[in-house]
PDB file of C-alpha atoms in Angstrom:
ATOM      1  CA  ASP A1434       9.057  -6.872 -17.095  1.00  0.00           C
ATOM      2  CA  THR A1435       8.021  -4.392 -14.431  1.00  0.00           C
ATOM      3  CA  ALA A1436       4.317  -4.585 -13.816  1.00  0.00           C
ATOM      4  CA  VAL A1437       3.783  -1.145 -12.335  1.00  0.00           C
ATOM      5  CA  SER A1438       6.522   1.360 -13.084  1.00  0.00           C
ATOM      6  CA  GLN A1439       6.770   4.943 -11.951  1.00  0.00           C
ATOM      7  CA  THR A1440       9.235   7.641 -12.676  1.00  0.00           C
ATOM      8  CA  PRO A1441      11.223   9.254 -11.300  1.00  0.00           C
ATOM      9  CA  LYS A1442      12.319   7.254  -8.292  1.00  0.00           C
ATOM     10  CA  TYR A1443      13.720  10.282  -6.571  1.00  0.00           C
ATOM     11  CA  LEU A1444      12.675  13.884  -6.993  1.00  0.00           C
ATOM     12  CA  VAL A1445      14.260  16.798  -5.117  1.00  0.00           C
ATOM     13  CA  THR A1446      12.806  20.197  -5.856  1.00  0.00           C
ATOM     14  CA  GLN A1447      12.389  23.658  -4.439  1.00  0.00           C
ATOM     15  CA  MET A1448       9.260  25.033  -2.802  1.00  0.00           C
ATOM     16  CA  GLY A1449       6.913  26.633  -5.302  1.00  0.00           C
ATOM     17  CA  ASN A1450       7.962  24.444  -8.239  1.00  0.00           C
ATOM     18  CA  ASP A1451       5.586  22.281 -10.295  1.00  0.00           C
ATOM     19  CA  LYS A1452       6.457  18.608 -10.815  1.00  0.00           C
ATOM     20  CA  SER A1453       5.015  15.488 -12.333  1.00  0.00           C
ATOM     21  CA  ILE A1454       5.287  11.818 -11.523  1.00  0.00           C
ATOM     22  CA  LYS A1455       4.451   9.274 -14.203  1.00  0.00           C
ATOM     23  CA  CYS A1456       3.003   5.771 -13.767  1.00  0.00           C
ATOM     24  CA  GLU A1457       2.364   2.975 -16.208  1.00  0.00           C
ATOM     25  CA  GLN A1458       1.038  -0.543 -15.714  1.00  0.00           C
ATOM     26  CA  ASN A1459       1.290  -3.446 -18.116  1.00  0.00           C
ATOM     27  CA  LEU A1460      -1.041  -5.780 -16.265  1.00  0.00           C
ATOM     28  CA  GLY A1461      -4.186  -4.875 -18.245  1.00  0.00           C
ATOM     29  CA  HIS A1462      -5.874  -3.611 -15.044  1.00  0.00           C
ATOM     30  CA  ASP A1463      -8.807  -1.261 -15.180  1.00  0.00           C
ATOM     31  CA  THR A1464      -8.178   0.536 -11.919  1.00  0.00           C
ATOM     32  CA  MET A1465      -5.163   2.645 -10.871  1.00  0.00           C
ATOM     33  CA  TYR A1466      -4.406   4.514  -7.655  1.00  0.00           C
ATOM     34  CA  TRP A1467      -2.091   6.996  -6.084  1.00  0.00           C
ATOM     35  CA  TYR A1468      -1.138   6.540  -2.456  1.00  0.00           C
ATOM     36  CA  LYS A1469       0.920   8.795  -0.214  1.00  0.00           C
ATOM     37  CA  GLN A1470       3.230   7.358   2.395  1.00  0.00           C
ATOM     38  CA  ASP A1471       4.352   9.808   5.112  1.00  0.00           C
ATOM     39  CA  SER A1472       7.483   9.786   7.226  1.00  0.00           C
ATOM     40  CA  LYS A1473       5.841   7.370   9.732  1.00  0.00           C
ATOM     41  CA  LYS A1474       5.148   4.925   6.883  1.00  0.00           C
ATOM     42  CA  PHE A1475       1.412   5.550   7.033  1.00  0.00           C
ATOM     43  CA  LEU A1476      -0.290   4.923   3.653  1.00  0.00           C
ATOM     44  CA  LYS A1477      -3.249   6.966   2.557  1.00  0.00           C
ATOM     45  CA  ILE A1478      -5.220   6.871  -0.700  1.00  0.00           C
ATOM     46  CA  MET A1479      -5.166  10.007  -2.723  1.00  0.00           C
ATOM     47  CA  PHE A1480      -6.894   9.194  -6.042  1.00  0.00           C
ATOM     48  CA  SER A1481      -8.388   6.256  -7.865  1.00  0.00           C
ATOM     49  CA  TYR A1482      -9.239   5.929 -11.538  1.00  0.00           C
ATOM     50  CA  ASN A1483     -11.320   3.251 -13.171  1.00  0.00           C
ATOM     51  CA  ASN A1484     -11.072   3.073 -16.957  1.00  0.00           C
ATOM     52  CA  LYS A1485      -9.850   6.691 -17.076  1.00  0.00           C
ATOM     53  CA  GLU A1486     -12.669   7.906 -14.850  1.00  0.00           C
ATOM     54  CA  LEU A1487     -11.916   9.501 -11.473  1.00  0.00           C
ATOM     55  CA  ILE A1488     -13.533   7.423  -8.733  1.00  0.00           C
ATOM     56  CA  ILE A1489     -11.871   8.576  -5.527  1.00  0.00           C
ATOM     57  CA  ASN A1490     -10.490  12.022  -4.614  1.00  0.00           C
ATOM     58  CA  GLU A1491      -9.642  11.894  -0.899  1.00  0.00           C
ATOM     59  CA  THR A1492      -9.468  15.440   0.557  1.00  0.00           C
ATOM     60  CA  VAL A1493      -6.288  16.163  -1.399  1.00  0.00           C
ATOM     61  CA  PRO A1494      -5.366  19.805  -2.020  1.00  0.00           C
ATOM     62  CA  ASN A1495      -6.300  20.907  -5.496  1.00  0.00           C
ATOM     63  CA  ARG A1496      -2.621  21.568  -6.178  1.00  0.00           C
ATOM     64  CA  PHE A1497      -2.559  17.828  -6.884  1.00  0.00           C
ATOM     65  CA  SER A1498      -4.021  16.861 -10.152  1.00  0.00           C
ATOM     66  CA  PRO A1499      -4.100  13.312 -11.523  1.00  0.00           C
ATOM     67  CA  LYS A1500      -4.361  12.659 -15.255  1.00  0.00           C
ATOM     68  CA  SER A1501      -5.188   9.367 -16.929  1.00  0.00           C
ATOM     69  CA  PRO A1502      -4.581   9.533 -20.717  1.00  0.00           C
ATOM     70  CA  ASP A1503      -5.482   5.846 -20.985  1.00  0.00           C
ATOM     71  CA  LYS A1504      -6.212   3.059 -18.601  1.00  0.00           C
ATOM     72  CA  ALA A1505      -2.569   1.933 -18.499  1.00  0.00           C
ATOM     73  CA  HIS A1506      -1.257   5.320 -17.336  1.00  0.00           C
ATOM     74  CA  LEU A1507      -1.999   7.522 -14.382  1.00  0.00           C
ATOM     75  CA  ASN A1508       0.180  10.601 -13.855  1.00  0.00           C
ATOM     76  CA  LEU A1509       0.302  12.935 -10.878  1.00  0.00           C
ATOM     77  CA  HIS A1510       0.966  16.617 -11.317  1.00  0.00           C
ATOM     78  CA  ILE A1511       1.707  18.799  -8.329  1.00  0.00           C
ATOM     79  CA  ASN A1512       1.630  22.599  -8.500  1.00  0.00           C
ATOM     80  CA  SER A1513       3.267  25.037  -6.087  1.00  0.00           C
ATOM     81  CA  LEU A1514       5.075  22.389  -4.072  1.00  0.00           C
ATOM     82  CA  GLU A1515       5.209  22.858  -0.293  1.00  0.00           C
ATOM     83  CA  LEU A1516       7.531  21.387   2.333  1.00  0.00           C
ATOM     84  CA  GLY A1517       4.654  19.274   3.617  1.00  0.00           C
ATOM     85  CA  ASP A1518       4.359  17.521   0.274  1.00  0.00           C
ATOM     86  CA  SER A1519       7.597  15.673   0.989  1.00  0.00           C
ATOM     87  CA  ALA A1520       6.716  11.972   1.063  1.00  0.00           C
ATOM     88  CA  VAL A1521       6.859   8.749  -0.894  1.00  0.00           C
ATOM     89  CA  TYR A1522       4.186   8.526  -3.565  1.00  0.00           C
ATOM     90  CA  PHE A1523       3.073   5.107  -4.725  1.00  0.00           C
ATOM     91  CA  CYS A1524       1.188   4.212  -7.865  1.00  0.00           C
ATOM     92  CA  ALA A1525      -0.772   0.953  -7.868  1.00  0.00           C
ATOM     93  CA  SER A1526      -3.241  -0.911 -10.009  1.00  0.00           C
ATOM     94  CA  SER A1527      -5.784  -3.626  -9.500  1.00  0.00           C
ATOM     95  CA  GLN A1528      -7.940  -5.798 -11.699  1.00  0.00           C
ATOM     96  CA  GLU A1529     -11.181  -5.039  -9.974  1.00  0.00           C
ATOM     97  CA  ARG A1530     -11.997  -1.825  -8.188  1.00  0.00           C
ATOM     98  CA  GLY A1531     -11.045  -2.319  -4.546  1.00  0.00           C
ATOM     99  CA  ARG A1532     -11.960  -5.987  -4.294  1.00  0.00           C
ATOM    100  CA  THR A1533      -8.745  -7.624  -5.313  1.00  0.00           C
ATOM    101  CA  GLU A1534      -5.150  -7.050  -4.394  1.00  0.00           C
ATOM    102  CA  ALA A1535      -3.327  -4.041  -5.724  1.00  0.00           C
ATOM    103  CA  PHE A1536       0.103  -4.117  -7.328  1.00  0.00           C
ATOM    104  CA  PHE A1537       2.410  -1.336  -6.370  1.00  0.00           C
ATOM    105  CA  GLY A1538       5.181   0.540  -8.112  1.00  0.00           C
ATOM    106  CA  GLN A1539       8.567   1.183  -6.476  1.00  0.00           C
ATOM    107  CA  GLY A1540       7.541   4.567  -5.224  1.00  0.00           C
ATOM    108  CA  THR A1541       8.762   8.120  -5.863  1.00  0.00           C
ATOM    109  CA  ARG A1542      10.497   9.800  -2.999  1.00  0.00           C
ATOM    110  CA  LEU A1543       9.684  13.501  -3.263  1.00  0.00           C
ATOM    111  CA  THR A1544      11.732  15.914  -1.222  1.00  0.00           C
ATOM    112  CA  VAL A1545      10.770  19.575  -1.205  1.00  0.00           C
ATOM    113  CA  VAL A1546      13.502  21.926   0.010  1.00  0.00           C
TER     114      VAL A1546
ATOM    115  CA  GLY B1063     -15.378   4.384   7.717  1.00  0.00           C
ATOM    116  CA  ASP B1064     -13.550   1.084   7.559  1.00  0.00           C
ATOM    117  CA  SER B1065     -10.272   0.843   9.451  1.00  0.00           C
ATOM    118  CA  VAL B1066      -7.384  -1.445  10.306  1.00  0.00           C
ATOM    119  CA  THR B1067      -5.466  -1.533  13.559  1.00  0.00           C
ATOM    120  CA  GLN B1068      -2.212  -3.372  13.854  1.00  0.00           C
ATOM    121  CA  MET B1069       0.306  -3.731  16.684  1.00  0.00           C
ATOM    122  CA  GLU B1070       2.843  -1.004  17.049  1.00  0.00           C
ATOM    123  CA  GLY B1071       6.512  -1.805  16.436  1.00  0.00           C
ATOM    124  CA  PRO B1072       9.202  -2.096  16.144  1.00  0.00           C
ATOM    125  CA  VAL B1073       9.159  -5.826  16.806  1.00  0.00           C
ATOM    126  CA  THR B1074      12.682  -7.154  17.359  1.00  0.00           C
ATOM    127  CA  LEU B1075      13.293 -10.902  17.235  1.00  0.00           C
ATOM    128  CA  SER B1076      16.233 -13.256  17.037  1.00  0.00           C
ATOM    129  CA  GLU B1077      16.581 -15.458  14.017  1.00  0.00           C
ATOM    130  CA  GLU B1078      14.374 -18.607  14.146  1.00  0.00           C
ATOM    131  CA  ALA B1079      11.990 -17.001  16.676  1.00  0.00           C
ATOM    132  CA  PHE B1080       8.209 -17.273  16.252  1.00  0.00           C
ATOM    133  CA  LEU B1081       6.511 -14.157  14.845  1.00  0.00           C
ATOM    134  CA  THR B1082       3.019 -12.828  15.477  1.00  0.00           C
ATOM    135  CA  ILE B1083       1.845  -9.455  14.277  1.00  0.00           C
ATOM    136  CA  ASN B1084      -1.688  -8.617  15.406  1.00  0.00           C
ATOM    137  CA  CYS B1085      -4.232  -7.057  13.093  1.00  0.00           C
ATOM    138  CA  THR B1086      -7.847  -6.270  13.729  1.00  0.00           C
ATOM    139  CA  TYR B1087     -10.324  -4.516  11.468  1.00  0.00           C
ATOM    140  CA  THR B1088     -13.596  -2.617  11.496  1.00  0.00           C
ATOM    141  CA  ALA B1089     -15.685  -2.871   8.357  1.00  0.00           C
ATOM    142  CA  THR B1090     -19.255  -2.913   7.100  1.00  0.00           C
ATOM    143  CA  GLY B1091     -19.808  -6.047   5.116  1.00  0.00           C
ATOM    144  CA  TYR B1092     -17.212  -8.685   4.464  1.00  0.00           C
ATOM    145  CA  PRO B1093     -14.004  -7.279   3.112  1.00  0.00           C
ATOM    146  CA  SER B1094     -11.035  -9.130   1.617  1.00  0.00           C
ATOM    147  CA  LEU B1095      -8.009  -9.006   3.854  1.00  0.00           C
ATOM    148  CA  PHE B1096      -4.360  -8.658   2.877  1.00  0.00           C
ATOM    149  CA  TRP B1097      -0.847  -8.537   4.284  1.00  0.00           C
ATOM    150  CA  TYR B1098       1.725  -6.515   2.357  1.00  0.00           C
ATOM    151  CA  VAL B1099       5.431  -6.294   3.034  1.00  0.00           C
ATOM    152  CA  GLN B1100       7.728  -3.384   2.264  1.00  0.00           C
ATOM    153  CA  TYR B1101      11.487  -3.990   2.169  1.00  0.00           C
ATOM    154  CA  PRO B1102      13.772  -0.954   2.640  1.00  0.00           C
ATOM    155  CA  GLY B1103      13.648   1.367  -0.384  1.00  0.00           C
ATOM    156  CA  GLU B1104      11.052  -0.717  -2.225  1.00  0.00           C
ATOM    157  CA  GLY B1105       7.382  -0.705  -3.003  1.00  0.00           C
ATOM    158  CA  LEU B1106       4.721  -2.816  -1.308  1.00  0.00           C
ATOM    159  CA  GLN B1107       4.529  -6.480  -2.254  1.00  0.00           C
ATOM    160  CA  LEU B1108       1.491  -8.683  -1.600  1.00  0.00           C
ATOM    161  CA  LEU B1109       2.455 -11.303   0.999  1.00  0.00           C
ATOM    162  CA  LEU B1110      -0.874 -13.163   1.326  1.00  0.00           C
ATOM    163  CA  LYS B1111      -4.610 -12.632   1.219  1.00  0.00           C
ATOM    164  CA  ALA B1112      -7.908 -14.094   2.329  1.00  0.00           C
ATOM    165  CA  THR B1113     -11.261 -13.270   0.780  1.00  0.00           C
ATOM    166  CA  LYS B1114     -13.781 -14.815   3.162  1.00  0.00           C
ATOM    167  CA  ALA B1115     -14.182 -15.950   6.746  1.00  0.00           C
ATOM    168  CA  ASP B1116     -12.036 -18.898   7.876  1.00  0.00           C
ATOM    169  CA  ASP B1117      -9.824 -18.657   4.764  1.00  0.00           C
ATOM    170  CA  LYS B1118      -6.145 -19.051   5.501  1.00  0.00           C
ATOM    171  CA  GLY B1119      -3.647 -17.167   3.355  1.00  0.00           C
ATOM    172  CA  SER B1120      -0.093 -18.369   3.227  1.00  0.00           C
ATOM    173  CA  ASN B1121       3.163 -17.600   1.468  1.00  0.00           C
ATOM    174  CA  LYS B1122       6.874 -17.941   2.184  1.00  0.00           C
ATOM    175  CA  GLY B1123       6.161 -19.495   5.555  1.00  0.00           C
ATOM    176  CA  PHE B1124       3.824 -16.742   6.621  1.00  0.00           C
ATOM    177  CA  GLU B1125       0.195 -17.493   7.459  1.00  0.00           C
ATOM    178  CA  ALA B1126      -2.893 -15.525   8.464  1.00  0.00           C
ATOM    179  CA  THR B1127      -6.492 -16.709   9.052  1.00  0.00           C
ATOM    180  CA  TYR B1128      -9.558 -14.515   8.406  1.00  0.00           C
ATOM    181  CA  ARG B1129     -11.465 -14.586  11.679  1.00  0.00           C
ATOM    182  CA  LYS B1130     -14.874 -12.906  11.362  1.00  0.00           C
ATOM    183  CA  GLU B1131     -15.895 -13.574  14.956  1.00  0.00           C
ATOM    184  CA  THR B1132     -12.914 -11.612  16.328  1.00  0.00           C
ATOM    185  CA  THR B1133     -12.488  -9.358  13.196  1.00  0.00           C
ATOM    186  CA  SER B1134      -8.834 -10.324  13.112  1.00  0.00           C
ATOM    187  CA  PHE B1135      -6.178 -11.363  10.586  1.00  0.00           C
ATOM    188  CA  HIS B1136      -3.025 -11.962  12.575  1.00  0.00           C
ATOM    189  CA  LEU B1137       0.231 -12.689  10.719  1.00  0.00           C
ATOM    190  CA  GLU B1138       2.373 -15.577  11.910  1.00  0.00           C
ATOM    191  CA  LYS B1139       5.654 -17.245  10.950  1.00  0.00           C
ATOM    192  CA  GLY B1140       7.204 -20.137  12.780  1.00  0.00           C
ATOM    193  CA  SER B1141      10.843 -19.255  12.258  1.00  0.00           C
ATOM    194  CA  VAL B1142      11.919 -15.796  11.085  1.00  0.00           C
ATOM    195  CA  GLN B1143      15.052 -15.033   9.172  1.00  0.00           C
ATOM    196  CA  VAL B1144      17.156 -11.862   8.986  1.00  0.00           C
ATOM    197  CA  SER B1145      15.834 -11.432   5.431  1.00  0.00           C
ATOM    198  CA  ASP B1146      12.290 -11.012   6.807  1.00  0.00           C
ATOM    199  CA  SER B1147      13.269  -7.655   8.310  1.00  0.00           C
ATOM    200  CA  ALA B1148      10.814  -5.250   6.721  1.00  0.00           C
ATOM    201  CA  VAL B1149       7.631  -3.239   7.386  1.00  0.00           C
ATOM    202  CA  TYR B1150       4.467  -5.317   7.364  1.00  0.00           C
ATOM    203  CA  PHE B1151       1.081  -3.792   6.528  1.00  0.00           C
ATOM    204  CA  CYS B1152      -2.356  -5.284   7.143  1.00  0.00           C
ATOM    205  CA  ALA B1153      -5.056  -4.032   4.768  1.00  0.00           C
ATOM    206  CA  LEU B1154      -8.676  -4.518   3.829  1.00  0.00           C
ATOM    207  CA  SER B1155     -10.648  -3.726   0.716  1.00  0.00           C
ATOM    208  CA  ASP B1156     -13.671  -1.509   1.211  1.00  0.00           C
ATOM    209  CA  GLY B1157     -15.061  -2.003  -2.300  1.00  0.00           C
ATOM    210  CA  ASN B1158     -13.215   1.014  -3.771  1.00  0.00           C
ATOM    211  CA  LYS B1159      -9.696   0.934  -2.399  1.00  0.00           C
ATOM    212  CA  LEU B1160      -7.359  -0.677   0.097  1.00  0.00           C
ATOM    213  CA  VAL B1161      -7.348   0.680   3.607  1.00  0.00           C
ATOM    214  CA  PHE B1162      -4.061   0.081   5.381  1.00  0.00           C
ATOM    215  CA  GLY B1163      -2.997  -0.257   9.005  1.00  0.00           C
ATOM    216  CA  ALA B1164      -0.144   1.869  10.280  1.00  0.00           C
ATOM    217  CA  GLY B1165       2.476  -0.763   9.531  1.00  0.00           C
ATOM    218  CA  THR B1166       4.726  -2.780  11.885  1.00  0.00           C
ATOM    219  CA  ILE B1167       8.462  -2.704  11.588  1.00  0.00           C
ATOM    220  CA  LEU B1168      10.082  -6.096  12.082  1.00  0.00           C
ATOM    221  CA  ARG B1169      13.793  -6.389  12.866  1.00  0.00           C
ATOM    222  CA  VAL B1170      15.399  -9.794  12.978  1.00  0.00           C
ATOM    223  CA  LYS B1171      18.802 -10.128  14.528  1.00  0.00           C
ATOM    224  CA  SER B1172      21.251 -12.928  13.685  1.00  0.00           C
TER     225      SER B1172
END
């Protein structure tokens, strides 16, 4: 059983399109995150939700909108995609907000052409 | 804000060589510290962790000790294998999220 699963694994799309990435965790965790990994492998937090409540929104353009329908799911919707949005996006979850280790999904490689 | 600095790579070693990847941190308070590993095309996996000063985390032959006096959490392994080739990330918890270092690429040659 996959603990944190995200779909799709690969996403190739044209500039200006709108796309979504879905994430689900079956660990019973209260906190979920979206991280962005750039081409140099640097990882940066984008959003964090705790029990469906937005906790962190780190200077991310408002074209990015997370949605948490329940505490097991955290989806990421991106409007008007730009070339610079190309990256790997990781979903993660943790039992306690920021204090314990996070479990990561396999990542979604987004390529905007 | 809190930050993590780790040695730049890539680090290239021969099989069975000794590995050290340096990691230092800046934080207010006493964060938990982690090492994550990312194999090609995969997500991040927790390798080991330490939650307080002088704790030693260990897993799969890797070790790291939480040193408060030097604000360090260096990763070591006595004898690396080709299968250890990956990107290694040092991270700390700031109470709300994990803060990662830039990652160190390790390449092990047979």
